[in-house]
Amino acid sequence: MSSSRFTPRGFPRVPLQNGIGRYICQLKRVTLRFCKSSGSSRGIRDFIETDLVSFAQDHPGTALYLKPRRHKSPSFVAEYLNGEREVISCHNFTAQQMVKWLNLYTTRSGIPLMRYVKMWHTECPSIQGVWSPFTNKDPALNITQFPSEMLSRPVWEEKSATEELVEMINKQKISDENNDDIQKVQAAHV
C-alpha cells in the first residue's frame, strides 16, 4: 500500500491538556503569500484589505505575516506550537473563503489529521469501563431540585456534641418504646 494514500490511525489527543485550565490557541504564525497583480490572488488581496485587521484583533496570539511574491500562486502557511506546518493553496479563493479557512486552521491543534480508532483512549485500561463522575452516585440525584440543602453541606462535617446527645436520646426513646411493647406482648401471652 502506498504511503500517500494511507490515512494515519490513532486516538484523540490534546496538546498538554489544553483547555483544562485555560485555552491556548495552538496556531503560532500565519504567513499569507500572494501576488500583487495576479488575478488568482484577488481573493487574498480583498481579505487583506477588508478582514485582516479584524482577524488579527480576534486572534492576538497569532502572528500574521504578509509576503508578496511576483507571479506565484497564492497560499498561506499555518505554523503551530508543536512544530507542525501546513501549506494551503489559495488559488482563486474569495475573501469569505479565506476567512473560513483561516478560522478552521485557527481552531485546529496542529496534530495531523487521522482516522480515530476509538473516541477515547487511556494509558491504563480497565475491565470496569470508562469512569465518569456519576459512576457511583445515587440515581435519586437525577430528580433533585437544586440548590439542595443536603448537598450543600460539607461531606466530612463532624456532628456537634448537641447533635450527638439528641441522637442518643432519640435512640433511647425508641429502645424504651420497644421494651414497653415487648413487655405488653409478654403480659398479654401470660
Short mmCIF file of N, CA and C in Angstrom, two decimals:
data_model
loop_
_atom_site.label_atom_id
_atom_site.label_comp_id
_atom_site.label_asym_id
_atom_site.label_seq_id
_atom_site.Cartn_x
_atom_site.Cartn_y
_atom_site.Cartn_z
N MET A 1 0.84 -1.18 0.00
CA MET A 1 0.00 0.00 0.00
C MET A 1 0.89 1.24 0.00
N SER A 2 0.54 2.20 -0.81
CA SER A 2 1.34 3.42 -0.93
C SER A 2 1.13 4.31 0.29
N SER A 3 2.18 4.97 0.73
CA SER A 3 2.10 5.81 1.93
C SER A 3 1.32 7.09 1.67
N SER A 4 1.18 7.52 0.41
CA SER A 4 0.46 8.76 0.13
C SER A 4 -1.05 8.56 0.31
N ARG A 5 -1.55 7.33 0.15
CA ARG A 5 -2.98 7.07 0.29
C ARG A 5 -3.32 6.57 1.68
N PHE A 6 -2.34 6.32 2.50
CA PHE A 6 -2.58 5.79 3.83
C PHE A 6 -2.94 6.90 4.80
N THR A 7 -4.09 6.77 5.43
CA THR A 7 -4.51 7.75 6.44
C THR A 7 -4.07 7.23 7.80
N PRO A 8 -3.34 8.03 8.57
CA PRO A 8 -2.90 7.54 9.88
C PRO A 8 -4.09 7.29 10.80
N ARG A 9 -3.94 6.28 11.67
CA ARG A 9 -4.96 5.94 12.64
C ARG A 9 -4.44 6.26 14.03
N GLY A 10 -5.34 6.63 14.91
CA GLY A 10 -4.90 6.92 16.26
C GLY A 10 -6.06 7.25 17.18
N PHE A 11 -5.73 7.84 18.30
CA PHE A 11 -6.70 8.21 19.31
C PHE A 11 -6.72 9.73 19.44
N PRO A 12 -7.83 10.30 19.89
CA PRO A 12 -7.88 11.75 20.09
C PRO A 12 -6.82 12.18 21.11
N ARG A 13 -6.15 13.27 20.82
CA ARG A 13 -5.12 13.79 21.73
C ARG A 13 -5.32 15.28 21.90
N VAL A 14 -4.92 15.78 23.05
CA VAL A 14 -4.96 17.21 23.33
C VAL A 14 -3.55 17.61 23.71
N PRO A 15 -2.98 18.63 23.07
CA PRO A 15 -1.63 19.02 23.42
C PRO A 15 -1.55 19.62 24.82
N LEU A 16 -0.81 19.00 25.70
CA LEU A 16 -0.52 19.50 27.04
C LEU A 16 -1.77 19.86 27.83
N GLN A 17 -2.81 19.03 27.75
CA GLN A 17 -4.06 19.25 28.49
C GLN A 17 -4.65 20.63 28.18
N ASN A 18 -4.55 21.07 26.95
CA ASN A 18 -5.04 22.39 26.56
C ASN A 18 -6.53 22.48 26.78
N GLY A 19 -6.96 23.53 27.45
CA GLY A 19 -8.37 23.75 27.72
C GLY A 19 -8.80 23.30 29.10
N ILE A 20 -7.95 22.56 29.82
CA ILE A 20 -8.31 22.14 31.17
C ILE A 20 -8.29 23.35 32.09
N GLY A 21 -7.21 24.12 32.07
CA GLY A 21 -7.15 25.35 32.85
C GLY A 21 -7.63 26.53 32.02
N ARG A 22 -6.92 26.81 30.97
CA ARG A 22 -7.32 27.86 30.04
C ARG A 22 -6.92 27.41 28.65
N TYR A 23 -7.59 27.93 27.65
CA TYR A 23 -7.32 27.54 26.27
C TYR A 23 -6.22 28.41 25.70
N ILE A 24 -5.27 27.77 25.04
CA ILE A 24 -4.21 28.49 24.35
C ILE A 24 -4.31 28.11 22.87
N CYS A 25 -4.50 29.10 22.02
CA CYS A 25 -4.58 28.85 20.59
C CYS A 25 -3.27 28.24 20.12
N GLN A 26 -3.34 27.12 19.42
CA GLN A 26 -2.14 26.41 19.01
C GLN A 26 -1.53 26.97 17.72
N LEU A 27 -2.25 27.83 17.02
CA LEU A 27 -1.73 28.43 15.80
C LEU A 27 -0.78 29.56 16.17
N LYS A 28 0.50 29.38 15.83
CA LYS A 28 1.53 30.33 16.24
C LYS A 28 1.70 31.43 15.21
N ARG A 29 1.71 31.07 13.94
CA ARG A 29 2.06 32.03 12.89
C ARG A 29 1.32 31.69 11.60
N VAL A 30 0.85 32.74 10.91
CA VAL A 30 0.23 32.58 9.59
C VAL A 30 0.97 33.50 8.64
N THR A 31 1.45 32.93 7.54
CA THR A 31 2.12 33.72 6.51
C THR A 31 1.25 33.70 5.26
N LEU A 32 0.76 34.87 4.86
CA LEU A 32 -0.06 34.98 3.65
C LEU A 32 0.85 35.35 2.49
N ARG A 33 0.94 34.45 1.51
CA ARG A 33 1.79 34.67 0.34
C ARG A 33 0.89 34.95 -0.86
N PHE A 34 1.15 36.05 -1.57
CA PHE A 34 0.26 36.45 -2.66
C PHE A 34 1.04 37.28 -3.68
N CYS A 35 0.40 37.45 -4.84
CA CYS A 35 0.96 38.29 -5.89
C CYS A 35 0.14 39.57 -5.94
N LYS A 36 0.80 40.71 -6.11
CA LYS A 36 0.10 41.99 -6.11
C LYS A 36 -0.69 42.23 -7.39
N SER A 37 -0.38 41.50 -8.46
CA SER A 37 -1.04 41.77 -9.73
C SER A 37 -1.81 40.58 -10.30
N SER A 38 -1.57 39.38 -9.84
CA SER A 38 -2.19 38.18 -10.40
C SER A 38 -3.68 38.12 -10.07
N GLY A 39 -4.47 37.65 -11.02
CA GLY A 39 -5.91 37.52 -10.82
C GLY A 39 -6.25 36.42 -9.82
N SER A 40 -5.43 35.39 -9.72
CA SER A 40 -5.72 34.30 -8.78
C SER A 40 -5.52 34.72 -7.33
N SER A 41 -4.84 35.85 -7.12
CA SER A 41 -4.61 36.35 -5.76
C SER A 41 -5.62 37.41 -5.34
N ARG A 42 -6.64 37.64 -6.16
CA ARG A 42 -7.58 38.71 -5.86
C ARG A 42 -8.31 38.50 -4.53
N GLY A 43 -8.72 37.27 -4.25
CA GLY A 43 -9.44 36.97 -3.00
C GLY A 43 -8.58 37.23 -1.77
N ILE A 44 -7.32 36.86 -1.84
CA ILE A 44 -6.44 37.07 -0.68
C ILE A 44 -6.14 38.56 -0.51
N ARG A 45 -6.05 39.30 -1.63
CA ARG A 45 -5.85 40.75 -1.53
C ARG A 45 -7.08 41.42 -0.94
N ASP A 46 -8.29 40.97 -1.34
CA ASP A 46 -9.52 41.51 -0.76
C ASP A 46 -9.59 41.21 0.74
N PHE A 47 -9.17 40.01 1.11
CA PHE A 47 -9.15 39.65 2.53
C PHE A 47 -8.21 40.58 3.31
N ILE A 48 -7.06 40.86 2.73
CA ILE A 48 -6.09 41.74 3.39
C ILE A 48 -6.67 43.15 3.56
N GLU A 49 -7.38 43.64 2.53
CA GLU A 49 -7.94 44.99 2.60
C GLU A 49 -9.12 45.08 3.57
N THR A 50 -9.95 44.04 3.67
CA THR A 50 -11.19 44.16 4.44
C THR A 50 -11.16 43.45 5.79
N ASP A 51 -10.64 42.24 5.86
CA ASP A 51 -10.81 41.41 7.06
C ASP A 51 -9.54 41.14 7.85
N LEU A 52 -8.40 41.53 7.36
CA LEU A 52 -7.15 41.19 8.03
C LEU A 52 -7.05 41.82 9.43
N VAL A 53 -7.43 43.08 9.55
CA VAL A 53 -7.32 43.77 10.84
C VAL A 53 -8.25 43.14 11.87
N SER A 54 -9.49 42.83 11.48
CA SER A 54 -10.42 42.22 12.43
C SER A 54 -9.96 40.81 12.80
N PHE A 55 -9.39 40.06 11.84
CA PHE A 55 -8.86 38.73 12.15
C PHE A 55 -7.71 38.84 13.15
N ALA A 56 -6.83 39.80 12.95
CA ALA A 56 -5.69 39.99 13.86
C ALA A 56 -6.17 40.40 15.25
N GLN A 57 -7.22 41.21 15.34
CA GLN A 57 -7.75 41.60 16.64
C GLN A 57 -8.42 40.43 17.35
N ASP A 58 -9.09 39.56 16.60
CA ASP A 58 -9.76 38.40 17.19
C ASP A 58 -8.77 37.34 17.65
N HIS A 59 -7.58 37.30 17.07
CA HIS A 59 -6.57 36.27 17.39
C HIS A 59 -5.24 36.95 17.74
N PRO A 60 -5.16 37.56 18.92
CA PRO A 60 -3.95 38.31 19.26
C PRO A 60 -2.73 37.41 19.49
N GLY A 61 -2.92 36.12 19.74
CA GLY A 61 -1.79 35.22 19.98
C GLY A 61 -1.18 34.67 18.71
N THR A 62 -1.75 35.01 17.56
CA THR A 62 -1.26 34.50 16.28
C THR A 62 -0.56 35.63 15.52
N ALA A 63 0.67 35.38 15.11
CA ALA A 63 1.42 36.37 14.33
C ALA A 63 1.02 36.26 12.86
N LEU A 64 0.75 37.38 12.23
CA LEU A 64 0.37 37.41 10.81
C LEU A 64 1.48 38.07 10.00
N TYR A 65 1.91 37.40 8.96
CA TYR A 65 2.94 37.96 8.07
C TYR A 65 2.38 38.01 6.66
N LEU A 66 2.68 39.09 5.94
CA LEU A 66 2.31 39.23 4.54
C LEU A 66 3.57 39.12 3.71
N LYS A 67 3.50 38.27 2.70
CA LYS A 67 4.69 38.04 1.88
C LYS A 67 4.30 38.14 0.40
N PRO A 68 4.46 39.34 -0.19
CA PRO A 68 4.16 39.46 -1.63
C PRO A 68 5.22 38.75 -2.46
N ARG A 69 4.76 37.98 -3.47
CA ARG A 69 5.69 37.27 -4.37
C ARG A 69 5.18 37.48 -5.79
N ARG A 70 6.07 37.85 -6.67
CA ARG A 70 5.66 38.14 -8.05
C ARG A 70 5.42 36.86 -8.83
N HIS A 71 4.26 36.81 -9.50
CA HIS A 71 3.90 35.75 -10.44
C HIS A 71 3.93 34.36 -9.80
N LYS A 72 3.50 34.28 -8.55
CA LYS A 72 3.41 32.98 -7.85
C LYS A 72 1.95 32.77 -7.43
N SER A 73 1.58 31.54 -7.30
CA SER A 73 0.22 31.21 -6.87
C SER A 73 0.06 31.57 -5.39
N PRO A 74 -1.11 32.10 -4.99
CA PRO A 74 -1.30 32.49 -3.60
C PRO A 74 -1.44 31.28 -2.68
N SER A 75 -0.99 31.45 -1.45
CA SER A 75 -1.12 30.39 -0.46
C SER A 75 -0.96 31.00 0.92
N PHE A 76 -1.30 30.20 1.94
CA PHE A 76 -0.94 30.63 3.29
C PHE A 76 -0.34 29.46 4.03
N VAL A 77 0.58 29.79 4.93
CA VAL A 77 1.30 28.78 5.70
C VAL A 77 0.86 28.93 7.15
N ALA A 78 0.36 27.84 7.72
CA ALA A 78 -0.05 27.82 9.12
C ALA A 78 1.01 27.06 9.90
N GLU A 79 1.58 27.69 10.91
CA GLU A 79 2.60 27.06 11.75
C GLU A 79 2.06 26.96 13.17
N TYR A 80 2.20 25.77 13.78
CA TYR A 80 1.62 25.50 15.09
C TYR A 80 2.70 25.42 16.16
N LEU A 81 2.27 25.47 17.42
CA LEU A 81 3.20 25.43 18.55
C LEU A 81 3.96 24.11 18.64
N ASN A 82 3.38 23.02 18.13
CA ASN A 82 4.06 21.73 18.20
C ASN A 82 5.05 21.52 17.05
N GLY A 83 5.25 22.55 16.22
CA GLY A 83 6.23 22.47 15.13
C GLY A 83 5.64 22.05 13.80
N GLU A 84 4.39 21.62 13.78
CA GLU A 84 3.76 21.23 12.51
C GLU A 84 3.55 22.47 11.65
N ARG A 85 3.58 22.23 10.34
CA ARG A 85 3.47 23.32 9.37
C ARG A 85 2.60 22.84 8.23
N GLU A 86 1.59 23.64 7.86
CA GLU A 86 0.71 23.26 6.76
C GLU A 86 0.65 24.38 5.74
N VAL A 87 0.77 24.02 4.47
CA VAL A 87 0.71 24.99 3.38
C VAL A 87 -0.59 24.75 2.64
N ILE A 88 -1.40 25.80 2.50
CA ILE A 88 -2.71 25.70 1.87
C ILE A 88 -2.73 26.60 0.64
N SER A 89 -3.06 26.04 -0.51
CA SER A 89 -3.14 26.81 -1.73
C SER A 89 -4.42 27.62 -1.73
N CYS A 90 -4.32 28.91 -2.07
CA CYS A 90 -5.48 29.82 -2.08
C CYS A 90 -5.79 30.28 -3.50
N HIS A 91 -5.53 29.45 -4.46
CA HIS A 91 -5.74 29.81 -5.86
C HIS A 91 -7.21 30.10 -6.11
N ASN A 92 -7.51 31.33 -6.56
CA ASN A 92 -8.86 31.80 -6.87
C ASN A 92 -9.81 31.75 -5.69
N PHE A 93 -9.33 31.88 -4.46
CA PHE A 93 -10.19 31.96 -3.28
C PHE A 93 -10.85 33.33 -3.22
N THR A 94 -12.03 33.38 -2.62
CA THR A 94 -12.66 34.67 -2.33
C THR A 94 -12.25 35.09 -0.91
N ALA A 95 -12.58 36.32 -0.54
CA ALA A 95 -12.24 36.81 0.80
C ALA A 95 -12.99 35.99 1.86
N GLN A 96 -14.25 35.59 1.58
CA GLN A 96 -15.01 34.80 2.53
C GLN A 96 -14.41 33.41 2.71
N GLN A 97 -13.91 32.83 1.62
CA GLN A 97 -13.25 31.53 1.74
C GLN A 97 -11.98 31.64 2.56
N MET A 98 -11.27 32.74 2.42
CA MET A 98 -10.06 32.95 3.21
C MET A 98 -10.41 33.00 4.70
N VAL A 99 -11.49 33.71 5.04
CA VAL A 99 -11.91 33.81 6.44
C VAL A 99 -12.25 32.42 6.98
N LYS A 100 -13.00 31.65 6.20
CA LYS A 100 -13.40 30.31 6.64
C LYS A 100 -12.19 29.40 6.85
N TRP A 101 -11.27 29.41 5.90
CA TRP A 101 -10.09 28.54 6.01
C TRP A 101 -9.19 28.97 7.17
N LEU A 102 -9.03 30.27 7.34
CA LEU A 102 -8.20 30.72 8.46
C LEU A 102 -8.85 30.39 9.80
N ASN A 103 -10.17 30.52 9.89
CA ASN A 103 -10.84 30.13 11.13
C ASN A 103 -10.71 28.64 11.39
N LEU A 104 -10.78 27.83 10.34
CA LEU A 104 -10.60 26.39 10.51
C LEU A 104 -9.21 26.07 11.05
N TYR A 105 -8.19 26.66 10.46
CA TYR A 105 -6.83 26.35 10.90
C TYR A 105 -6.50 27.01 12.24
N THR A 106 -7.23 28.04 12.62
CA THR A 106 -7.05 28.64 13.93
C THR A 106 -7.56 27.71 15.03
N THR A 107 -8.63 26.99 14.77
CA THR A 107 -9.22 26.12 15.79
C THR A 107 -8.56 24.75 15.85
N ARG A 108 -7.68 24.43 14.93
CA ARG A 108 -7.00 23.13 14.96
C ARG A 108 -5.85 23.13 15.95
N SER A 109 -5.41 21.93 16.33
CA SER A 109 -4.33 21.81 17.31
C SER A 109 -2.97 21.64 16.64
N GLY A 110 -2.95 21.38 15.36
CA GLY A 110 -1.68 21.15 14.69
C GLY A 110 -1.33 19.67 14.61
N ILE A 111 -2.06 18.84 15.33
CA ILE A 111 -1.84 17.39 15.26
C ILE A 111 -2.35 16.94 13.90
N PRO A 112 -1.57 16.14 13.17
CA PRO A 112 -2.01 15.72 11.83
C PRO A 112 -3.37 15.01 11.86
N LEU A 113 -4.15 15.20 10.81
CA LEU A 113 -5.46 14.56 10.73
C LEU A 113 -5.30 13.06 10.70
N MET A 114 -6.18 12.38 11.42
CA MET A 114 -6.10 10.92 11.46
C MET A 114 -7.50 10.34 11.62
N ARG A 115 -7.60 9.08 11.27
CA ARG A 115 -8.85 8.34 11.45
C ARG A 115 -8.82 7.78 12.86
N TYR A 116 -9.88 8.06 13.64
CA TYR A 116 -9.90 7.62 15.03
C TYR A 116 -10.22 6.14 15.13
N VAL A 117 -9.43 5.43 15.92
CA VAL A 117 -9.70 4.03 16.20
C VAL A 117 -10.87 3.95 17.17
N LYS A 118 -10.84 4.73 18.24
CA LYS A 118 -11.93 4.86 19.20
C LYS A 118 -12.03 6.33 19.56
N MET A 119 -13.15 6.71 20.15
CA MET A 119 -13.33 8.10 20.53
C MET A 119 -12.71 8.43 21.88
N TRP A 120 -12.13 7.45 22.56
CA TRP A 120 -11.45 7.68 23.83
C TRP A 120 -10.25 6.76 23.91
N HIS A 121 -9.33 7.10 24.79
CA HIS A 121 -8.12 6.30 24.95
C HIS A 121 -7.57 6.50 26.35
N THR A 122 -7.04 5.45 26.93
CA THR A 122 -6.40 5.55 28.24
C THR A 122 -5.10 4.76 28.23
N GLU A 123 -4.14 5.25 28.98
CA GLU A 123 -2.86 4.55 29.09
C GLU A 123 -2.96 3.35 30.02
N CYS A 124 -3.94 3.37 30.93
CA CYS A 124 -4.14 2.29 31.90
C CYS A 124 -5.54 1.72 31.72
N PRO A 125 -5.74 0.79 30.79
CA PRO A 125 -7.10 0.30 30.54
C PRO A 125 -7.63 -0.50 31.73
N SER A 126 -8.95 -0.52 31.87
CA SER A 126 -9.61 -1.21 32.97
C SER A 126 -10.76 -2.02 32.41
N ILE A 127 -11.00 -3.20 33.01
CA ILE A 127 -12.13 -4.01 32.55
C ILE A 127 -13.45 -3.45 33.06
N GLN A 128 -13.40 -2.48 33.96
CA GLN A 128 -14.61 -1.92 34.54
C GLN A 128 -15.27 -0.88 33.62
N GLY A 129 -14.61 -0.46 32.60
CA GLY A 129 -15.19 0.51 31.70
C GLY A 129 -14.71 1.91 31.99
N VAL A 130 -15.32 2.85 31.30
CA VAL A 130 -14.91 4.23 31.42
C VAL A 130 -15.53 4.83 32.68
N TRP A 131 -14.71 5.47 33.50
CA TRP A 131 -15.21 6.11 34.72
C TRP A 131 -15.77 7.47 34.38
N SER A 132 -16.83 7.85 35.08
CA SER A 132 -17.37 9.20 34.98
C SER A 132 -17.70 9.66 36.39
N PRO A 133 -17.88 10.95 36.61
CA PRO A 133 -18.20 11.42 37.97
C PRO A 133 -19.52 10.88 38.50
N PHE A 134 -20.37 10.33 37.64
CA PHE A 134 -21.67 9.83 38.06
C PHE A 134 -21.69 8.31 38.21
N THR A 135 -20.53 7.66 38.17
CA THR A 135 -20.47 6.20 38.20
C THR A 135 -21.11 5.63 39.46
N ASN A 136 -20.75 6.10 40.63
CA ASN A 136 -21.25 5.52 41.88
C ASN A 136 -22.21 6.45 42.61
N LYS A 137 -22.91 7.28 41.89
CA LYS A 137 -23.85 8.22 42.51
C LYS A 137 -25.25 7.60 42.58
N ASP A 138 -26.01 8.08 43.55
CA ASP A 138 -27.38 7.64 43.74
C ASP A 138 -28.24 8.17 42.59
N PRO A 139 -29.05 7.30 41.94
CA PRO A 139 -29.90 7.76 40.83
C PRO A 139 -30.93 8.81 41.25
N ALA A 140 -31.20 8.93 42.56
CA ALA A 140 -32.15 9.94 43.03
C ALA A 140 -31.65 11.35 42.74
N LEU A 141 -30.35 11.51 42.52
CA LEU A 141 -29.81 12.83 42.19
C LEU A 141 -30.33 13.36 40.87
N ASN A 142 -30.84 12.47 40.01
CA ASN A 142 -31.37 12.90 38.71
C ASN A 142 -32.60 13.79 38.86
N ILE A 143 -33.36 13.61 39.95
CA ILE A 143 -34.59 14.39 40.11
C ILE A 143 -34.49 15.37 41.27
N THR A 144 -33.31 15.59 41.82
CA THR A 144 -33.10 16.51 42.92
C THR A 144 -33.28 17.95 42.45
N GLN A 145 -33.94 18.75 43.26
CA GLN A 145 -34.10 20.17 42.96
C GLN A 145 -32.90 20.92 43.52
N PHE A 146 -32.24 21.67 42.69
CA PHE A 146 -31.08 22.43 43.11
C PHE A 146 -31.45 23.89 43.28
N PRO A 147 -30.90 24.64 44.22
CA PRO A 147 -29.88 24.22 45.18
C PRO A 147 -30.49 23.34 46.27
N SER A 148 -29.75 22.30 46.65
CA SER A 148 -30.19 21.35 47.65
C SER A 148 -29.44 21.59 48.95
N GLU A 149 -30.19 21.70 50.07
CA GLU A 149 -29.54 21.95 51.36
C GLU A 149 -28.69 20.76 51.77
N MET A 150 -29.17 19.55 51.48
CA MET A 150 -28.43 18.36 51.86
C MET A 150 -27.09 18.27 51.10
N LEU A 151 -27.12 18.61 49.81
CA LEU A 151 -25.90 18.51 49.01
C LEU A 151 -24.99 19.71 49.18
N SER A 152 -25.49 20.77 49.82
CA SER A 152 -24.68 21.97 50.01
C SER A 152 -23.80 21.89 51.25
N ARG A 153 -24.09 20.92 52.13
CA ARG A 153 -23.29 20.77 53.34
C ARG A 153 -21.96 20.11 53.02
N PRO A 154 -20.94 20.38 53.85
CA PRO A 154 -19.64 19.71 53.64
C PRO A 154 -19.77 18.20 53.80
N VAL A 155 -19.00 17.45 53.04
CA VAL A 155 -19.09 15.99 53.07
C VAL A 155 -18.54 15.44 54.39
N TRP A 156 -17.46 16.01 54.89
CA TRP A 156 -16.79 15.46 56.08
C TRP A 156 -17.13 16.24 57.34
N GLU A 157 -18.30 16.81 57.40
CA GLU A 157 -18.69 17.60 58.56
C GLU A 157 -18.94 16.68 59.75
N GLU A 158 -18.30 16.99 60.90
CA GLU A 158 -18.49 16.19 62.11
C GLU A 158 -19.71 16.70 62.85
N LYS A 159 -20.36 15.78 63.60
CA LYS A 159 -21.53 16.15 64.37
C LYS A 159 -21.09 16.94 65.59
N SER A 160 -21.92 17.91 65.96
CA SER A 160 -21.64 18.66 67.18
C SER A 160 -22.05 17.82 68.39
N ALA A 161 -21.61 18.22 69.57
CA ALA A 161 -21.94 17.49 70.79
C ALA A 161 -23.45 17.51 71.02
N THR A 162 -24.10 18.61 70.71
CA THR A 162 -25.54 18.71 70.88
C THR A 162 -26.27 17.73 69.97
N GLU A 163 -25.82 17.63 68.72
CA GLU A 163 -26.46 16.71 67.77
C GLU A 163 -26.27 15.26 68.22
N GLU A 164 -25.10 14.93 68.75
CA GLU A 164 -24.88 13.57 69.23
C GLU A 164 -25.78 13.26 70.42
N LEU A 165 -25.93 14.21 71.35
CA LEU A 165 -26.81 13.99 72.51
C LEU A 165 -28.26 13.80 72.08
N VAL A 166 -28.73 14.63 71.15
CA VAL A 166 -30.11 14.49 70.65
C VAL A 166 -30.29 13.13 70.00
N GLU A 167 -29.30 12.69 69.23
CA GLU A 167 -29.38 11.39 68.57
C GLU A 167 -29.42 10.25 69.60
N MET A 168 -28.60 10.34 70.67
CA MET A 168 -28.58 9.31 71.71
C MET A 168 -29.93 9.26 72.44
N ILE A 169 -30.52 10.43 72.73
CA ILE A 169 -31.82 10.49 73.42
C ILE A 169 -32.89 9.86 72.53
N ASN A 170 -32.87 10.17 71.25
CA ASN A 170 -33.87 9.58 70.33
C ASN A 170 -33.72 8.07 70.27
N LYS A 171 -32.50 7.57 70.24
CA LYS A 171 -32.28 6.12 70.21
C LYS A 171 -32.81 5.50 71.50
N GLN A 172 -32.57 6.17 72.66
CA GLN A 172 -33.02 5.64 73.94
C GLN A 172 -34.55 5.61 74.00
N LYS A 173 -35.20 6.65 73.45
CA LYS A 173 -36.65 6.68 73.43
C LYS A 173 -37.20 5.52 72.61
N ILE A 174 -36.57 5.29 71.46
CA ILE A 174 -37.02 4.20 70.58
C ILE A 174 -36.84 2.87 71.29
N SER A 175 -35.69 2.68 71.95
CA SER A 175 -35.46 1.41 72.64
C SER A 175 -36.41 1.27 73.83
N ASP A 176 -36.72 2.36 74.55
CA ASP A 176 -37.68 2.30 75.66
C ASP A 176 -39.07 1.93 75.15
N GLU A 177 -39.47 2.52 74.01
CA GLU A 177 -40.77 2.20 73.43
C GLU A 177 -40.82 0.74 73.02
N ASN A 178 -39.73 0.23 72.43
CA ASN A 178 -39.68 -1.18 72.03
C ASN A 178 -39.77 -2.08 73.26
N ASN A 179 -39.08 -1.71 74.34
CA ASN A 179 -39.14 -2.52 75.56
C ASN A 179 -40.55 -2.52 76.13
N ASP A 180 -41.23 -1.37 76.12
CA ASP A 180 -42.61 -1.30 76.60
C ASP A 180 -43.53 -2.19 75.77
N ASP A 181 -43.32 -2.17 74.42
CA ASP A 181 -44.13 -3.01 73.54
C ASP A 181 -43.88 -4.48 73.81
N ILE A 182 -42.63 -4.84 74.04
CA ILE A 182 -42.28 -6.25 74.32
C ILE A 182 -42.92 -6.69 75.63
N GLN A 183 -42.88 -5.83 76.66
CA GLN A 183 -43.48 -6.18 77.96
C GLN A 183 -44.98 -6.33 77.83
N LYS A 184 -45.65 -5.47 77.01
CA LYS A 184 -47.10 -5.60 76.82
C LYS A 184 -47.44 -6.90 76.13
N VAL A 185 -46.65 -7.29 75.13
CA VAL A 185 -46.90 -8.53 74.39
C VAL A 185 -46.71 -9.71 75.33
N GLN A 186 -45.67 -9.69 76.16
CA GLN A 186 -45.41 -10.78 77.10
C GLN A 186 -46.53 -10.86 78.14
N ALA A 187 -47.02 -9.72 78.60
CA ALA A 187 -48.10 -9.72 79.59
C ALA A 187 -49.40 -10.26 78.99
N ALA A 188 -49.62 -10.01 77.72
CA ALA A 188 -50.83 -10.50 77.06
C ALA A 188 -50.77 -12.01 76.88
N HIS A 189 -49.59 -12.56 76.68
CA HIS A 189 -49.45 -14.01 76.48
C HIS A 189 -49.53 -14.76 77.80
N VAL A 190 -49.28 -14.14 78.90
CA VAL A 190 -49.26 -14.84 80.18
C VAL A 190 -50.64 -15.07 80.70
#
